[in-house]
Coordinates of C-alpha atoms and ligand atoms in Angstrom, one line a residue:
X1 CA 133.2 104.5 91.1
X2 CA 129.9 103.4 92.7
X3 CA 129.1 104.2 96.1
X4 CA 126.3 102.1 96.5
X5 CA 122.8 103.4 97.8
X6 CA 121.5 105.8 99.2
X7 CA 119.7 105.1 102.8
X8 CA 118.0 108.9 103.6
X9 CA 116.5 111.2 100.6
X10 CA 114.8 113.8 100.9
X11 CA 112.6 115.7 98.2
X12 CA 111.4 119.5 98.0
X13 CA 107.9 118.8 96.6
X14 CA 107.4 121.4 94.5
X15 CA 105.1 122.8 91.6
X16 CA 101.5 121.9 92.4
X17 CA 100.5 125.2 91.4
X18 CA 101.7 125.4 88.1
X19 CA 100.7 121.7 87.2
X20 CA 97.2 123.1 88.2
X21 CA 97.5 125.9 86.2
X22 CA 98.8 124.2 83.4
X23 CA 95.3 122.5 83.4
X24 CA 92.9 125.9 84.0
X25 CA 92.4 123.9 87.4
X26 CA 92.6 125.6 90.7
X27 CA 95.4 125.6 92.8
X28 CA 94.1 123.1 95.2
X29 CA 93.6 120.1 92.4
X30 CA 97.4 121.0 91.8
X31 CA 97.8 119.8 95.7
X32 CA 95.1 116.8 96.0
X33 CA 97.6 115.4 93.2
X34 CA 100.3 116.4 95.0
X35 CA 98.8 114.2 97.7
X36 CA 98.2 111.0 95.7
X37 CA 102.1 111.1 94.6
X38 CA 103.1 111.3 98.2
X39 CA 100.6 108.6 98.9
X40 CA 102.4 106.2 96.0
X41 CA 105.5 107.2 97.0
X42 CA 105.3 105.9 100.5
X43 CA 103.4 102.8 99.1
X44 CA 106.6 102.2 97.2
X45 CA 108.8 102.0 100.4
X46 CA 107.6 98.6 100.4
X47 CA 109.6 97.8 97.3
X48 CA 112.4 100.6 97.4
X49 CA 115.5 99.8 99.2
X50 CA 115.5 103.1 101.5
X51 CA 115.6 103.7 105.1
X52 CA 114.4 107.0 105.3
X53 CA 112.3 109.5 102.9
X54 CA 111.9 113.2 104.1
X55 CA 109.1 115.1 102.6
X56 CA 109.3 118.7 102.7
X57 CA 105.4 119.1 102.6
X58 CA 105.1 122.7 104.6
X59 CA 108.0 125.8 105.0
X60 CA 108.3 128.6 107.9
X61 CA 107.6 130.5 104.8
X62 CA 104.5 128.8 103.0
X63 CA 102.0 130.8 105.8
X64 CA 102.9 134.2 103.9
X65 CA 100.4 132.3 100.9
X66 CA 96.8 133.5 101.0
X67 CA 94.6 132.2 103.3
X68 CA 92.4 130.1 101.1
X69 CA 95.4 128.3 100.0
X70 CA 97.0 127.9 104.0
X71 CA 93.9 126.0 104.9
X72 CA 93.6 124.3 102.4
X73 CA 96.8 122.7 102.8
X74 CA 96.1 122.2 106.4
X75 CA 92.6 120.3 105.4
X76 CA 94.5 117.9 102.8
X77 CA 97.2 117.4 105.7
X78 CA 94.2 116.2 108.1
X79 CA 92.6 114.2 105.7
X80 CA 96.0 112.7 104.5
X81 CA 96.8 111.3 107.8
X82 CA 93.5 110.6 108.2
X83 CA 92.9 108.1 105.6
X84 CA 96.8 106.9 105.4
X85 CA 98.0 106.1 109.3
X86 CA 96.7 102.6 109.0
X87 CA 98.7 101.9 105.9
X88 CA 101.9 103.5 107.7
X89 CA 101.3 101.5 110.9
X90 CA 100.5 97.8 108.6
X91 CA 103.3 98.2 106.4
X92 CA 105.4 99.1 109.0
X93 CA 107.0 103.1 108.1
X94 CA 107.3 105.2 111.3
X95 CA 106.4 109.0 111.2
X96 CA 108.5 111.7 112.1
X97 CA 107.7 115.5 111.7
X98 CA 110.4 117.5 111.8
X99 CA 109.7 121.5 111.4
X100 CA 107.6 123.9 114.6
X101 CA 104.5 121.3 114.3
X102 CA 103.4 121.9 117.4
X103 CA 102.4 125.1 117.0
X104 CA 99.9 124.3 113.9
X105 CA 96.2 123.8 114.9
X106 CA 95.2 122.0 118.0
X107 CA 93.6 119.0 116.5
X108 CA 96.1 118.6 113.7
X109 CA 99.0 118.5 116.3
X110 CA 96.6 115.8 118.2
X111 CA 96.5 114.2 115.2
X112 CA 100.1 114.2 114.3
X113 CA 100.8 113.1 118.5
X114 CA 98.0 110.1 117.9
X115 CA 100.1 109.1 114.5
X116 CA 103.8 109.5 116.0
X117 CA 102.5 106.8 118.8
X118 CA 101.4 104.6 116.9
X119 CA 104.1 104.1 114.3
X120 CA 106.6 104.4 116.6
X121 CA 107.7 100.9 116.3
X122 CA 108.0 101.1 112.0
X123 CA 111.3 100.1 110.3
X124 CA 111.4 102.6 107.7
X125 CA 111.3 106.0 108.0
X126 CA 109.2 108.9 106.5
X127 CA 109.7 112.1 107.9
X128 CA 107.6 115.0 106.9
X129 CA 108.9 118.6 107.5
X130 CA 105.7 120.7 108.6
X131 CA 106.2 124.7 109.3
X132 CA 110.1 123.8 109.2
X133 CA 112.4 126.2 108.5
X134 CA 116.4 125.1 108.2
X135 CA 117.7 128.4 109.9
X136 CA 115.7 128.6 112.5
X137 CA 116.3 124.7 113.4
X138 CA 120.1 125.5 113.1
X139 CA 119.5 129.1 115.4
X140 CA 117.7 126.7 117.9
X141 CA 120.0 123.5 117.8
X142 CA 122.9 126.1 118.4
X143 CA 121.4 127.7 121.4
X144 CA 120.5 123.5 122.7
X145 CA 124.1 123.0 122.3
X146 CA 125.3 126.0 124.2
X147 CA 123.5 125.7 126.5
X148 CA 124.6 122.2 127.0
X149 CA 128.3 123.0 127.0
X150 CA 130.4 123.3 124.1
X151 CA 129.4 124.4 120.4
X152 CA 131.0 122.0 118.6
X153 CA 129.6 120.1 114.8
X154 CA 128.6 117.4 116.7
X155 CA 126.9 118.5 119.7
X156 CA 125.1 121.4 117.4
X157 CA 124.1 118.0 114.6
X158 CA 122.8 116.5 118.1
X159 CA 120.2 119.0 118.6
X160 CA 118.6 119.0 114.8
X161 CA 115.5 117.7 114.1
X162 CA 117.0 114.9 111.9
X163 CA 119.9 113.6 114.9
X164 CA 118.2 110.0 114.7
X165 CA 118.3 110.1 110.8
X166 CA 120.4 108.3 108.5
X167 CA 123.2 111.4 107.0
X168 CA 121.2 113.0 103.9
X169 CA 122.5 111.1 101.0
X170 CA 120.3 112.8 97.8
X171 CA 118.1 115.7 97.9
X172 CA 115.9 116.1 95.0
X173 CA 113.9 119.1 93.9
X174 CA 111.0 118.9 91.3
X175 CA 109.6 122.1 89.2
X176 CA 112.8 123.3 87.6
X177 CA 113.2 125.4 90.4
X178 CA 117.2 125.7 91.6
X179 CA 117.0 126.2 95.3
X180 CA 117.0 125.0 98.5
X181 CA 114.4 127.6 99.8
X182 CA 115.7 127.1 103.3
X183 CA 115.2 123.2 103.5
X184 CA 118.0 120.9 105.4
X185 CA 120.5 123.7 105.1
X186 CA 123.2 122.1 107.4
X187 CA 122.3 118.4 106.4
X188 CA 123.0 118.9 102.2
X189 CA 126.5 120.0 103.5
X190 CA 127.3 116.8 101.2
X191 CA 124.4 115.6 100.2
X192 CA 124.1 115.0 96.3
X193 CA 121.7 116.7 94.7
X194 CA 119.4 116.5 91.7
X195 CA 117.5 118.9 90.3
X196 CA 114.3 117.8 87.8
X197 CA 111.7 119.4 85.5
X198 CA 108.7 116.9 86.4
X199 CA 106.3 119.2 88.2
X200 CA 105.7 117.2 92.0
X201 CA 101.7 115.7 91.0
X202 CA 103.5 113.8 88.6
X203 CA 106.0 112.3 90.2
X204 CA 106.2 108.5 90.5
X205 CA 108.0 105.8 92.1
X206 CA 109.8 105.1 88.9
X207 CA 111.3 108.5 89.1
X208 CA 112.5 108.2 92.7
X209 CA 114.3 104.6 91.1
X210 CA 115.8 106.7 88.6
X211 CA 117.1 109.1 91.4
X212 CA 118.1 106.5 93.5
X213 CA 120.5 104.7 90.3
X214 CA 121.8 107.9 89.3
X215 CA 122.8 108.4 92.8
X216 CA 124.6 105.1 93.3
X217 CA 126.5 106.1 90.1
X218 CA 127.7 109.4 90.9
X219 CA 131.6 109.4 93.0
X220 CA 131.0 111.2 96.3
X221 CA 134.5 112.7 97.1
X222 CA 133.7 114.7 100.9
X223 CA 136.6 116.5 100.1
X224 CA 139.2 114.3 99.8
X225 CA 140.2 112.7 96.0
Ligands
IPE301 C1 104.5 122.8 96.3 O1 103.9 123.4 95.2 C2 103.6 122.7 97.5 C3 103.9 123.6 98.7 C4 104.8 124.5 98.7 C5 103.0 123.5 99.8 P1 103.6 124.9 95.0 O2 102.3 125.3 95.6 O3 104.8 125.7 95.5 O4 103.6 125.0 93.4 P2 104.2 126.1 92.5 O5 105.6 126.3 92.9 O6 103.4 127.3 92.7 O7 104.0 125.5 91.1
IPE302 C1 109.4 125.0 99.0 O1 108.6 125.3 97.9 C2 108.5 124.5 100.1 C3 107.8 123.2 99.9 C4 107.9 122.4 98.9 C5 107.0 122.8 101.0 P1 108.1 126.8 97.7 O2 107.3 126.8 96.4 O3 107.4 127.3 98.9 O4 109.5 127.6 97.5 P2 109.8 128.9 96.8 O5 108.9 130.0 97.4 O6 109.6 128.8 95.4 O7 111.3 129.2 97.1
MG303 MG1 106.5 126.3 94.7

C-alpha cells in the first residue's frame, strides 16, 4: 500500500572520516566534502517535494573528538553559514537549530541568531542539530512539562526542539553504521528508517530521491494492521 510522501526527514551524516581515509587525506577534507553534499542537498529543496530536512551535523558527544578536529568543525560551520545564508534566505528555506547551540562560541551563536532572523519567513525547512543530544532534550522537555502541569506525551512532545516540525517520517543513516547514536530518540518512535553504505561526502540528491520513493513504498502500520 503506498503511503504517499514523506514531509520531514532527517539524516545522521555520517562517515567523513573514513571517506578521507579511504583517500590518505586528512580528516578535515573528509568534512569540507561533507560540507559540499550538505550544500547540494539543500540546493535540491528547490526541486524535492519536502517540507522539512534535519541535518544532524554536531552531537553532545562529538566534543569528546580531539581538539584539532572540534575546531575544525566549528570553522567549516562558520564558513558554511557564511557563504550559504544568502542562498537560504533567496530560495526561501528557513533555519532552525535544534541541539544546546547557544552555548557554542560567542560569534558562531551571533552568527546562527543573525541567520535564524533572517530566514525566518522561508517555506521549507532545514533544521540542523548543533551540540544536540536526544536524552538530554527529552530530560529537559520533561522537566518544561512538569513544571507546566501534567506529564503527559503531548505536553512532554510540546517542549522538544522539533514541536513546530512536521512528525519524523524517514531517518536515514549513511556509513554502514546501525545506530541512532542518540539522535531524535523520542521522534523515530515511528519513523521509518533506512540504513545505507554510501559514506556521507558522497551523498547526492539522487540518493535522498531514492530514499524518499522507497519511503512512499513501504506500508506504515503505527501499530494497528
Ligand atoms: C560525520 O563523520 C561527521 C561528524 C560526526 C561531525 P565522522 O567524522 O563521524 O566520520 P567517521 O564515522 O569517522 O567515518
Ligand atoms: C553521529 O555520528 C553524529 C553526527 C553525525 C553528527 P558519530 O560518528 O559521532 O557517531 P558514533 O560515535 O559513531 O556513534
Ligand atoms: Mg562517525
Amino acid at each position: 500500500m503506498a503511503e504517499g510522501r514523506a514531509r520531514h526527514v532527517a539524516i545522521i551524516m555520517d562517515g567523513n572520516g573514513r571517506w578521507a581515509k579511504k583517500r590518505h587525506l586528512p580528516r578535515v577534507m573528509g568534512h569540507r566534502k561533507g560540507v559540499e553534499a550538505v550544500r547540494a542537498l539543500v540546493r535540491s529543496l528547490q526541486s524535492i517535494d519536502l517540507e522539512c530536512l534535519t541535518l544532524y551535523a554536531f552531537s553532545s558527544e562529538n566534543w569528546k573528538r580531539p581538539e584539532d578536529e572540534v575546531d575544525d568543525l566549528m570553522e567549516l560551520m562558520r564558513r558554511f553559514i557564511k557563504s550559504d545564508l544568502p542562498e537560504f534566505i533567496e530560495h526561501n528555506v528557513r533555519l532552525k537549530i535544534i541541539g544546546d547551540w547557544q552555548s557554542l562560541a560567542p560569534d558562531i551563536v551571533e552568527m546562527l541568531e543573525d541567520a535564524l532572523r533572517r530566514t525566518e519567513n522561508g517555506t521549507r525547512t532545514l533544521a540542523v542539530a548543533l551540540n544536540y543530544g536526544a536524552q538530554a532534550e527529552i530530560v529537559a522537555a520533561a522537566r518544561a512539562a512538569a513544571a507546566g502541569g501534567e506529564i503527559t506525551e503531548r505536553s512532554l512532545a510540546q517542549h522538544l526542539y522539533t514541536a513546530d516540525l512536521p512528525p519524523l517520517d524517514l531517518l536515514v543513516r549513511t556509513s554502514g553504521e546501525v545506530r541512532l547514536s542518540n539522535f531524535l530518540l523520542w521522534q523515530a518512535a515511528y519513523a521509518e528508517m533506512l540504513f545505507t553504505e554510501v559514506l556521507w561526502p558522497d551523498y547526492t540528491p539522487d540518493h535522498l530521491r531514492e530514499a524518499l520513493d522507497h519511503f512512499s513504498r513501504r506500508e506504515r502500520r503505527f501499530g494497528g494492521r
